[in-house]
PDB file of C-alpha atoms in Angstrom:
ATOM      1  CA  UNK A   1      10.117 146.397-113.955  1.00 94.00           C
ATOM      2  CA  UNK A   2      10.662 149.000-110.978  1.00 96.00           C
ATOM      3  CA  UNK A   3      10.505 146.903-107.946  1.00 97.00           C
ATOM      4  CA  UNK A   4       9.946 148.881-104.636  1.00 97.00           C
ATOM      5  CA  UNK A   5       9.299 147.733-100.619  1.00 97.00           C
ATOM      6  CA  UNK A   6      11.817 144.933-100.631  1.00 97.00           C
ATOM      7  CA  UNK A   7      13.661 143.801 -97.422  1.00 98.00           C
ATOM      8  CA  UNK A   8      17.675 144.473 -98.010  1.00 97.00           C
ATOM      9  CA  UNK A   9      18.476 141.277 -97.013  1.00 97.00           C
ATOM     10  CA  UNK A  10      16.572 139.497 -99.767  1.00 97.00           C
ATOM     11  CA  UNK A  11      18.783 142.098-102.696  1.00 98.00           C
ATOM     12  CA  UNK A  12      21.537 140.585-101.328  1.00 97.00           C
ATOM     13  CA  UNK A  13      20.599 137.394-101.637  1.00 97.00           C
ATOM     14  CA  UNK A  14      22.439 135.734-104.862  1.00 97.00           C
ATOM     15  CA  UNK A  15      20.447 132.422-104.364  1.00 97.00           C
ATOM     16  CA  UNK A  16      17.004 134.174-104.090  1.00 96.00           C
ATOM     17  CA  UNK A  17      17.690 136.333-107.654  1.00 97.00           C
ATOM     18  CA  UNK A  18      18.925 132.917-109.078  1.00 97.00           C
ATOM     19  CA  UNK A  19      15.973 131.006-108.142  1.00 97.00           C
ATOM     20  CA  UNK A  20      13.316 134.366-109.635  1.00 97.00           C
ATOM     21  CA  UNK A  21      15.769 133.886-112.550  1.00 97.00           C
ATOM     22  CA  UNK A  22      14.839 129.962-113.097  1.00 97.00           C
ATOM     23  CA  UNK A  23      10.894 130.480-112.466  1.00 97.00           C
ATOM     24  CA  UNK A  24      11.136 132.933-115.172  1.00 96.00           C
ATOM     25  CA  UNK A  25      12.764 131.113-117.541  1.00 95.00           C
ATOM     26  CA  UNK A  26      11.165 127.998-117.070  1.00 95.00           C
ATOM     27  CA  UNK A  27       7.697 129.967-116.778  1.00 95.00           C
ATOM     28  CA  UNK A  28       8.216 131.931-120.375  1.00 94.00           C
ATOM     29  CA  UNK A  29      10.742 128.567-121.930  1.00 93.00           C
ATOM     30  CA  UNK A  30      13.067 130.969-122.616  1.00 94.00           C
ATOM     31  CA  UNK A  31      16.673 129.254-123.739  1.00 95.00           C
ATOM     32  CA  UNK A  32      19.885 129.942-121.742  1.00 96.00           C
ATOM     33  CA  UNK A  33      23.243 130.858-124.055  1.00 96.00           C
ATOM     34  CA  UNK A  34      25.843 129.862-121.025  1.00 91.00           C
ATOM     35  CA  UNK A  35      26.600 130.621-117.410  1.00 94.00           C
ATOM     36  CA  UNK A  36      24.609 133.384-115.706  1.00 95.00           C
ATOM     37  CA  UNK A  37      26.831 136.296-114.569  1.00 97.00           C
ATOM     38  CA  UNK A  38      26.551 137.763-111.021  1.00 98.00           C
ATOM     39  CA  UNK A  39      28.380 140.902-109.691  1.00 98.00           C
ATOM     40  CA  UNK A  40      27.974 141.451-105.833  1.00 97.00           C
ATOM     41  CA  UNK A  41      28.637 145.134-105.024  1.00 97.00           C
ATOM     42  CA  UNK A  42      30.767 145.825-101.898  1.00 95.00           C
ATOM     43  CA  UNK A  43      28.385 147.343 -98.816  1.00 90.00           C
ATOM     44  CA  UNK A  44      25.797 149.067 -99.122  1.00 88.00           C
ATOM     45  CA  UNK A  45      25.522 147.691-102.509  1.00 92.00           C
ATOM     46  CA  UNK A  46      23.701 145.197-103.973  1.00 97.00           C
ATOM     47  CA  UNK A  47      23.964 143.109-107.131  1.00 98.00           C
ATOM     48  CA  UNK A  48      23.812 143.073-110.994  1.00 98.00           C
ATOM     49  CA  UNK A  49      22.920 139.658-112.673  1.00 98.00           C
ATOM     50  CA  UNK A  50      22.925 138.954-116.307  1.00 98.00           C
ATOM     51  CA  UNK A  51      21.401 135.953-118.052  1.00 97.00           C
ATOM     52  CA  UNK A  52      21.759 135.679-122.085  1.00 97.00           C
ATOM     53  CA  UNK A  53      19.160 134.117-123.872  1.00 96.00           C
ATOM     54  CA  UNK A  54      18.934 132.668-127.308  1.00 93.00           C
ATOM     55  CA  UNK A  55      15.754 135.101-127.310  1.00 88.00           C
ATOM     56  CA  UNK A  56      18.097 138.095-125.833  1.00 91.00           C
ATOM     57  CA  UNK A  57      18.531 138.586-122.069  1.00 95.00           C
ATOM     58  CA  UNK A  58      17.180 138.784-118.639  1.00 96.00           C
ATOM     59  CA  UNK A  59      19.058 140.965-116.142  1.00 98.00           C
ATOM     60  CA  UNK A  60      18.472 142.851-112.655  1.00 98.00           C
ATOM     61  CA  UNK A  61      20.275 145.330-110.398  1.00 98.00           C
ATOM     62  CA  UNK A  62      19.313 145.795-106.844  1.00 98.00           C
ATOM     63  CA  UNK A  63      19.513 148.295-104.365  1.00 97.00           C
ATOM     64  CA  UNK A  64      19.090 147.007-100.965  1.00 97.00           C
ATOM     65  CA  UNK A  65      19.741 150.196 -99.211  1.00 96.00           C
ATOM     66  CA  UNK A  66      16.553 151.620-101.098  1.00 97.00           C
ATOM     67  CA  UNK A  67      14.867 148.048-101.097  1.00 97.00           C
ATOM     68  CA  UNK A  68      14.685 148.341-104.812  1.00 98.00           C
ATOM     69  CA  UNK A  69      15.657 146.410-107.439  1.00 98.00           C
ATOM     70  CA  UNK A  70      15.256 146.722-111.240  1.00 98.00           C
ATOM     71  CA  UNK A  71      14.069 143.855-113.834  1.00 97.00           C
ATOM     72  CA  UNK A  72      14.616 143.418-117.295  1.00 95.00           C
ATOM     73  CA  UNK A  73      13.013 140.543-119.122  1.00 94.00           C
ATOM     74  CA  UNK A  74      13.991 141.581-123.205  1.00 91.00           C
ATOM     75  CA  UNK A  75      12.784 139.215-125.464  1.00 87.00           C
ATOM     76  CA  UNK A  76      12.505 139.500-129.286  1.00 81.00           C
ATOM     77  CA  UNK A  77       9.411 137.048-129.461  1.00 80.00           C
ATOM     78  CA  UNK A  78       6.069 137.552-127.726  1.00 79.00           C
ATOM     79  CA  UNK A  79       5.797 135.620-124.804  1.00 83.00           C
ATOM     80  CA  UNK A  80       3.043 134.550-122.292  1.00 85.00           C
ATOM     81  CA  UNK A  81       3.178 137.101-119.225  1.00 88.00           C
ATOM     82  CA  UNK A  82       3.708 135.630-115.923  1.00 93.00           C
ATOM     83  CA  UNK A  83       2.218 137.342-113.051  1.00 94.00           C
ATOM     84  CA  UNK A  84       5.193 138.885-112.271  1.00 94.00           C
ATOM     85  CA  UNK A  85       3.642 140.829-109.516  1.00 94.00           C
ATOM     86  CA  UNK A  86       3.135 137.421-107.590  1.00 95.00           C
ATOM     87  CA  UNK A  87       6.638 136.411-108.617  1.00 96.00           C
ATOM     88  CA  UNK A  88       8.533 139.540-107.357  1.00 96.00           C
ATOM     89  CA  UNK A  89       6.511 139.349-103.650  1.00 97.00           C
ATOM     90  CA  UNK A  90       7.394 135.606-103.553  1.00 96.00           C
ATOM     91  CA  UNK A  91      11.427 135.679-104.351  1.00 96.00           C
ATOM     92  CA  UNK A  92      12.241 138.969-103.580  1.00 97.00           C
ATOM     93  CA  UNK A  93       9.881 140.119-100.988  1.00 97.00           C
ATOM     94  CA  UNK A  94       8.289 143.328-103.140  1.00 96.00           C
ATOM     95  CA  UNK A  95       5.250 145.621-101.681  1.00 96.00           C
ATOM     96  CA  UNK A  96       4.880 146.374-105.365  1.00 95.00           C
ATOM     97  CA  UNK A  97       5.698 146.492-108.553  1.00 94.00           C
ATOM     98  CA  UNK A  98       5.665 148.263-112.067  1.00 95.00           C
ATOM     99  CA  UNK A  99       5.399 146.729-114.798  1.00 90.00           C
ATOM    100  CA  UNK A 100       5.988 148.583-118.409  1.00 87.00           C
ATOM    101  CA  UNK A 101       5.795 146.519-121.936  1.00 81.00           C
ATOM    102  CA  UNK A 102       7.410 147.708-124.517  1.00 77.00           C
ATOM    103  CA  UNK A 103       6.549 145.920-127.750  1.00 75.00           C
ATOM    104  CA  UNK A 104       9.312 145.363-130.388  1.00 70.00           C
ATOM    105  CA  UNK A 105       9.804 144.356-133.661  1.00 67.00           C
ATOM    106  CA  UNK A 106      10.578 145.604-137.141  1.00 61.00           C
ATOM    107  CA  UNK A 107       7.312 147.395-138.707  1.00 61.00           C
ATOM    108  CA  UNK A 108       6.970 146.432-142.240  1.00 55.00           C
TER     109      UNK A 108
END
């Protein structure tokens, strides 16, 4: 997901990604493998954040100087879709958002 129109301060914001990060993975019951891993760029930068899953990972990498930020949700089993739309505004603060699905699998 491209995520555009969001304020700085809220890319910066560890707590805020963390807590988008939980209503995801409760939302889709998607199974944590470990610790999340955050990386919080000196200024102007923002942050990367990596979650493994048992059904592969979620992960994002803001740019608060752009009010930006880009989502990854990669799972290997279809899941329900949360409005992520509604989800990005709330945690993050977006003006929009684009969403591409990419199905996967091995075609028999």
């Amino acid at each position: 997901m491209d995520v555009c129109g969001c304020p700085p301060e809220r890319l910066k914001d560890t707590a805020a990604l963390a807590a988008l990060f939980e209503e995801l993975i409760v939302l889709m019951e998607l199974k944590v493998v470990g610790q999340p891993q955050w990386h919080v760029f000196p200024e102007p930068g923002g942050i990367t954040g990596l979650t493994l899953l048992a059904e592969s990972h979620l992960a994002v990498h803001t740019f608060p100087e752009h009010g930006f930020a880009a989502l990854n949700v990669y799972c290997c089993r279809t899941r329900k879709r949360p409005d992520f739309e509604a989800l990005l505004a709330r945690h993050l603060g977006a003006a929009s958002c684009r969403v591409r699905e990419l199905p996967r699998g091995v075609e028999a």
